[in-house]
Each structure stands twice: as C-alpha cells, then as structure tokens.
Coordinates of C-alpha atoms and ligand atoms in Angstrom, one line a residue:
M1 CA 0.2 -0.1 -0.1
L2 CA 1.4 3.5 -1.2
A3 CA 2.7 5.9 1.5
D4 CA 0.2 8.4 0.4
V5 CA -2.8 6.2 0.9
V6 CA -1.5 5.0 4.5
G7 CA -1.1 8.5 5.5
C8 CA -4.8 9.1 4.9
L9 CA -5.9 5.9 7.1
S10 CA -6.8 6.2 10.9
C11 CA -7.2 3.6 13.5
P12 CA -10.6 2.3 13.9
H13 CA -10.1 1.7 17.7
C14 CA -8.5 5.0 18.7
G15 CA -8.5 7.4 15.6
G16 CA -4.7 7.8 15.4
G17 CA -2.8 7.6 12.4
L18 CA -1.7 4.2 10.9
A19 CA 2.2 3.2 9.9
L20 CA 2.8 0.3 7.7
T21 CA 5.7 -1.9 8.5
G22 CA 6.0 -5.0 6.2
R23 CA 2.5 -6.0 5.8
V24 CA 1.0 -4.8 9.0
L25 CA -0.4 -1.3 9.8
R26 CA -0.1 -0.1 13.3
C27 CA -0.9 3.0 15.4
A28 CA 0.9 4.5 18.2
A29 CA -1.2 2.7 20.7
G30 CA -0.3 -0.5 19.3
H31 CA -3.6 -1.6 17.6
S32 CA -2.4 -3.7 14.5
F33 CA -3.9 -4.9 11.2
D34 CA -2.7 -7.2 8.7
L35 CA -2.6 -6.7 5.1
A36 CA -4.6 -9.4 3.2
R37 CA -2.9 -11.5 0.8
Q38 CA -4.8 -9.6 -1.8
G39 CA -3.5 -6.2 -0.9
Y40 CA -6.7 -4.8 1.0
V41 CA -6.9 -4.3 4.7
N42 CA -9.8 -4.8 7.0
L43 CA -10.6 -2.0 9.3
L44 CA -13.9 -3.3 10.2
T45 CA -14.3 -3.6 14.0
G46 CA -17.3 -5.1 15.8
R47 CA -20.2 -6.3 13.9
T48 CA -19.9 -7.3 10.5
V49 CA -22.0 -5.7 7.6
R50 CA -23.5 -7.0 4.4
G51 CA -21.8 -5.7 1.5
D52 CA -22.0 -7.3 -2.0
T53 CA -21.4 -10.8 -2.2
P54 CA -18.7 -12.3 -4.4
A55 CA -21.3 -13.3 -7.3
M56 CA -22.6 -9.5 -7.1
V57 CA -19.0 -8.2 -7.3
A58 CA -18.2 -10.6 -10.4
A59 CA -21.3 -9.2 -12.2
R60 CA -20.5 -5.6 -11.6
V61 CA -16.8 -6.2 -12.9
A62 CA -18.6 -7.9 -16.1
F63 CA -20.8 -5.1 -16.6
L64 CA -18.5 -2.2 -16.0
D65 CA -15.9 -3.9 -17.9
G66 CA -18.3 -3.5 -20.9
G67 CA -17.9 0.2 -20.8
H68 CA -21.6 0.8 -20.4
Y69 CA -21.4 3.5 -17.8
A70 CA -18.5 5.1 -19.3
P71 CA -20.2 8.4 -19.4
I72 CA -20.6 8.2 -15.7
T73 CA -17.1 7.6 -15.2
A74 CA -16.2 10.6 -17.4
A75 CA -18.6 12.9 -15.4
L76 CA -16.9 11.6 -11.9
A77 CA -13.4 12.2 -13.6
A78 CA -14.4 15.7 -14.9
A79 CA -15.5 16.7 -11.6
A80 CA -12.6 15.2 -9.6
R81 CA -10.1 17.3 -12.1
A82 CA -11.6 20.5 -11.1
V83 CA -10.6 20.0 -7.5
T84 CA -7.4 21.8 -6.6
A85 CA -7.4 20.7 -2.7
P86 CA -4.4 18.5 -1.5
G87 CA -5.4 15.1 -0.6
C88 CA -6.4 11.7 -1.8
I89 CA -9.2 10.6 -3.9
L90 CA -11.6 8.4 -1.6
D91 CA -14.2 6.4 -3.1
L92 CA -17.0 5.4 -0.6
G93 CA -18.6 2.2 -1.5
A94 CA -16.3 1.7 -4.2
G95 CA -17.3 -1.5 -5.1
T96 CA -14.8 -2.8 -7.8
G97 CA -12.7 0.2 -7.8
H98 CA -13.6 0.8 -11.5
H99 CA -14.7 4.4 -11.2
L100 CA -11.8 5.2 -8.8
A101 CA -9.2 3.7 -11.2
A102 CA -10.5 5.8 -14.2
V103 CA -10.3 8.9 -12.0
L104 CA -6.7 8.1 -10.8
D105 CA -5.8 7.8 -14.5
A106 CA -7.1 11.3 -15.2
L107 CA -5.2 12.7 -12.1
P108 CA -1.5 11.5 -12.5
G109 CA -0.6 13.2 -9.1
R110 CA -3.2 11.6 -7.1
A111 CA -3.6 8.5 -4.8
G112 CA -7.0 6.9 -4.1
L113 CA -8.6 4.9 -1.3
A114 CA -11.5 2.3 -2.0
L115 CA -13.7 1.9 0.9
D116 CA -16.4 -0.6 1.0
A117 CA -18.1 -3.3 3.2
S118 CA -17.6 -6.1 1.2
P119 CA -14.2 -8.1 1.4
S120 CA -15.0 -9.4 -2.3
A121 CA -15.3 -5.9 -3.5
A122 CA -11.9 -4.8 -1.7
R123 CA -10.1 -7.6 -3.3
A124 CA -11.2 -6.4 -6.7
A125 CA -10.4 -2.6 -5.7
A126 CA -7.1 -3.7 -4.5
R127 CA -6.1 -4.7 -7.9
A128 CA -7.8 -1.9 -9.7
H129 CA -5.1 0.7 -9.8
P130 CA -1.4 0.8 -9.0
R131 CA -2.1 4.1 -6.8
S132 CA -5.1 2.8 -5.0
G133 CA -5.4 1.1 -1.6
A134 CA -8.6 -0.8 -0.7
V135 CA -10.2 -1.0 2.8
V136 CA -13.0 -2.9 4.2
C137 CA -15.0 -0.8 6.6
D138 CA -18.6 0.3 7.3
A139 CA -19.7 3.6 5.7
W140 CA -22.4 4.1 8.4
R141 CA -19.8 4.4 11.1
R142 CA -16.9 6.4 11.8
L143 CA -14.7 6.1 8.6
P144 CA -11.0 4.7 9.4
V145 CA -9.5 8.1 7.5
C146 CA -7.9 10.8 9.1
D147 CA -9.5 14.4 9.3
G148 CA -9.4 16.5 6.2
T149 CA -7.2 14.2 4.0
A150 CA -9.5 13.7 1.2
A151 CA -9.4 16.2 -1.7
V152 CA -12.5 14.3 -3.2
V153 CA -14.9 12.1 -1.9
L154 CA -16.6 9.9 -4.6
D155 CA -20.0 8.2 -3.6
V156 CA -21.6 6.2 -6.6
F157 CA -24.9 4.5 -5.8
A158 CA -23.4 3.9 -2.4
P159 CA -24.1 4.8 1.4
R160 CA -23.4 8.2 2.8
Q161 CA -23.4 9.9 5.7
G162 CA -22.6 13.9 5.7
A163 CA -20.9 14.5 9.1
E164 CA -18.2 11.7 8.4
I165 CA -17.9 12.7 4.8
A166 CA -17.3 16.4 5.9
R167 CA -14.8 15.2 8.7
V168 CA -12.5 13.6 6.3
L169 CA -12.8 16.0 3.2
H170 CA -9.9 18.8 3.2
P171 CA -11.7 22.3 3.8
A172 CA -11.5 23.0 0.1
G173 CA -12.4 19.5 -1.0
V174 CA -15.4 18.1 -2.9
L175 CA -17.7 15.4 -2.6
V176 CA -19.1 14.1 -5.9
V177 CA -22.4 12.0 -5.4
V178 CA -24.1 10.0 -8.2
V179 CA -27.6 8.8 -7.5
P180 CA -30.2 7.1 -9.9
G181 CA -33.2 9.0 -11.5
T182 CA -36.6 8.0 -11.6
R183 CA -36.1 6.6 -15.2
H184 CA -33.0 5.1 -14.5
L185 CA -33.2 1.2 -16.2
A186 CA -36.9 2.2 -16.9
E187 CA -37.1 -0.4 -19.9
L188 CA -35.9 -3.3 -17.3
V189 CA -37.7 -2.4 -14.0
G190 CA -41.3 -3.7 -14.9
T191 CA -40.2 -6.4 -17.5
L192 CA -37.8 -7.9 -15.1
N193 CA -39.6 -6.9 -12.0
L194 CA -36.5 -5.4 -10.6
I195 CA -36.3 -4.0 -7.0
T196 CA -36.0 -0.2 -7.5
V197 CA -33.4 1.8 -5.1
D198 CA -35.6 4.7 -3.8
P199 CA -34.5 7.2 -6.2
A200 CA -32.6 10.0 -4.4
K201 CA -34.7 13.0 -4.7
Q202 CA -33.4 16.4 -4.1
E203 CA -34.9 16.6 -0.5
R204 CA -33.5 12.9 0.5
L205 CA -30.1 13.8 -0.5
E206 CA -30.3 17.0 1.5
R207 CA -31.4 15.0 4.4
T208 CA -28.5 12.3 4.2
L209 CA -25.9 14.7 3.8
G210 CA -27.4 17.4 6.1
S211 CA -26.1 20.5 7.4
P212 CA -22.3 19.6 7.2
L213 CA -22.2 19.7 3.6
Q214 CA -23.7 22.2 1.0
R215 CA -24.6 21.5 -2.3
L216 CA -22.5 23.4 -5.2
R217 CA -24.3 22.1 -8.3
S218 CA -26.2 19.3 -9.7
A219 CA -26.6 17.8 -13.2
E220 CA -28.7 15.3 -14.9
L221 CA -27.2 12.7 -17.2
E222 CA -29.2 10.4 -19.3
F223 CA -28.1 7.9 -21.8
P224 CA -29.0 4.9 -23.9
M225 CA -27.1 1.6 -23.4
E226 CA -27.2 -1.3 -26.0
L227 CA -27.2 -4.3 -24.1
D228 CA -26.8 -8.1 -25.0
H229 CA -28.5 -10.6 -22.8
A230 CA -25.2 -11.3 -20.8
A231 CA -25.0 -7.7 -19.8
V232 CA -28.4 -7.5 -18.8
S233 CA -27.9 -10.6 -16.6
A234 CA -24.7 -8.8 -15.1
L235 CA -26.6 -5.6 -14.4
V236 CA -29.2 -7.6 -12.7
G237 CA -26.7 -9.5 -11.0
M238 CA -24.9 -6.6 -9.7
G239 CA -28.1 -5.0 -8.0
P240 CA -30.3 -5.5 -5.0
S241 CA -32.3 -7.7 -7.1
A242 CA -29.7 -10.5 -7.3
R243 CA -30.5 -11.5 -3.7
H244 CA -34.3 -11.8 -3.9
A245 CA -34.9 -12.6 -7.6
D246 CA -35.7 -16.3 -8.7
A247 CA -32.9 -17.1 -10.9
G248 CA -34.8 -19.3 -13.2
V249 CA -37.6 -16.8 -13.8
L250 CA -35.0 -13.9 -14.2
H251 CA -33.3 -15.9 -16.8
Q252 CA -36.4 -17.0 -18.9
R253 CA -37.4 -13.1 -18.9
I254 CA -34.0 -12.0 -19.7
A255 CA -34.2 -14.4 -22.8
A256 CA -37.4 -13.1 -24.0
L257 CA -36.1 -9.5 -24.4
P258 CA -34.8 -8.2 -27.7
E259 CA -31.1 -8.6 -28.3
P260 CA -29.6 -6.1 -28.0
V261 CA -32.1 -4.2 -25.9
T262 CA -31.9 -0.5 -25.5
V263 CA -32.0 0.7 -21.6
T264 CA -31.8 3.9 -20.3
A265 CA -29.3 5.1 -17.8
S266 CA -30.4 8.1 -15.9
I267 CA -28.6 9.7 -13.2
A268 CA -27.9 12.7 -11.1
V269 CA -24.5 13.9 -10.5
S270 CA -23.8 16.7 -7.8
T271 CA -21.0 18.2 -6.0
W272 CA -21.0 19.5 -2.4
R273 CA -18.3 21.2 -0.1
R274 CA -18.0 21.4 3.6
T275 CA -20.4 24.1 4.9
P276 CA -18.1 27.1 6.0
Ligands
LIG1 C1 -24.5 -0.3 -5.8 S1 -22.9 -0.8 -5.3 C2 -21.9 0.7 -5.9 C3 -20.4 0.2 -6.3 C4 -19.8 1.3 -6.8 N1 -19.8 2.7 -6.2 C5 -19.9 1.6 -8.4 O1 -20.6 2.4 -8.6 O2 -19.4 0.2 -9.2 C6 -23.0 -0.5 -3.6 C7 -21.5 -0.9 -2.9 O3 -21.7 -0.1 -1.5 C8 -21.2 -1.4 -0.6 N2 -21.8 -1.2 0.6 C9 -23.0 -1.4 0.9 N3 -23.2 -1.2 2.4 C10 -22.1 -0.6 2.7 C11 -21.6 0.0 4.0 N4 -22.5 -0.1 5.1 N5 -20.4 0.5 4.3 C12 -19.6 0.5 2.9 N6 -19.8 -0.3 1.8 C13 -21.2 -0.5 1.7 C14 -21.3 -2.6 -1.4 O4 -20.7 -3.8 -1.1 C15 -21.4 -2.2 -2.8 O5 -19.8 -2.4 -3.2
LIG2 ZN1 -5.4 2.8 17.5

C-alpha cells in the first residue's frame, strides 16, 4: 500500500494515524491490522456489515468492463479534475474500484482509497489501480480516515452520511455523488420486476448529507445503453434484485428480451463542499 494512501488511514479503535511496517498497519497505541494477501486491509471492528456478495462483485466487474457506464465515469473524472485541494481521492462504497481507477488515470498526481463493506469488492479494488489502496469498513460508522485528508470523496450508488464525509474532506475538498433518477433502467424495471432503489430525490439527498455539507451544483445525465442478454444478466446480478429474484424466472425473462435491448441510464451527479 502506498505511503500517500497509508497517510490518509486512521485506526478504527483509537482514531490515531496508521503506519505500515512490512505487511502490518499499526497505530501509536499498538492496534495492528494485517494486510490481506490480496492487498486490501480490513479495518472493520465489531459487527460485520452486509456488503455485496462475491457473485454480485463478479457481475459488477463484467458489466463495468463492458464500458456501459463510461459516461458516468467521465462525469466523475471531470468533477475530480476541477478540485485543487491537496489529498487523496476517496471512493465510498467503491465496489470493484472501476470508477476510482479511471479517475486516478485522469489525475496522475493523486492516490486513491477504495472503502467498501464487502471483502470481495475490496479484493477487486486492491487490484484496480497501482495508486489505490482498498479498505473494508462500514460507511455508516466512523470512517477509518484521518480528518481533512480527502481532496475528493466519490459516492456512486452507495451509502453516505454527511458528518463523516465532511470530517474526512479537506476544507477545500469536494464530494461528488451519483444517484439514480426515476427513469434509471426504466425498460427493465417492469419487465424483469427489479427492486427499485428509492431514487434519491433532492430532499432525501439534502437530508442524508445534512448541514455539514452544501450542494454546489447538480446535473442530470441520461444516455442509452445497447445491452446484449449477458450484459443485462450482469446488470441485474450486480444490483439488489440479485439477492431476491428467482434465478430461473429471471433467466427466462431476460431470454425473452430483444437482443440487443436499449436501456436508459438516468442519473444525477451533484457536487458538495463542507459548510464553512
Ligand atoms: C451499488 S454498489 C456501487 C459500487 C460502486 N460505487 C460502483 O458504482 O460500481 C454499492 C456498494 O456499497 C457497498 N456497501 C453496502 N453497504 C455498505 C456499508 N455499510 N459500508 C460500506 N460499503 C457498503 C456494497 O458492498 C457495494 O460495493
Ligand atoms: Zn489505535
């Protein structure tokens, strides 16, 4: 793990900084955490949280590798490029690290940190980019990140809480949030009986990010995706319906779709700064 990345991490027990010796991260109080063989570190303490399963992560790798969400990745990179604050690029609920890796490619001087509750996701994210580290943690609890060390926090279809994000952001840093719009995947939602994530309306985003953060701007992004049946399966497999749907029924419904099928991606990208 890179020194720049380790410099952003804090001990989940005492909040102190962590230093890397060999393959062990240690704070001044003596709490220690082994790097996993796959290059990530688990900084989750106490109860475990349910992140994405290995099958969901594999589906996410397959779908994102198809380039279908490239306009979303490009919007993230453009927003991150505009930030001049010092610090790392932190991706909260980073999944496979796909978006973070592209943002780091666009920002050659920056290091990145992928945070996710899922060990499978962290394994993938640890491999996603040479300038990125990956950490297992819970986005709903205190983040294992030092105060003010993130120039950019990315949050793409992932959990978010304003107070912790504001704490880890540099005073001149920016949070970039991607949430689905009401028309997101509209062509598939009814046909495949997908679980819809409550589209984060203006008020809901305002509520979850609260007074510690202020919205700078927000833009809607809508684009068509031409998906073959394998891509539709991957798209469904990486989302919440994967946990609940009957695989046989889903397979039949996907097989009955035209191929390729045109599916709308509809999202909102907003940027936020710490409330002065
Ligand atoms: C819909 S996926 C988005 C992944 C990635 N941002 C992307 O767009 O490809 C949501 C991610 O949040 C993670 N997650 C869910 N609950 C979490 C929590 N409490 N803390 C941290 N990550 C969590 C999941 O494991 C999953 O990787
Ligand atoms: Zn400690």
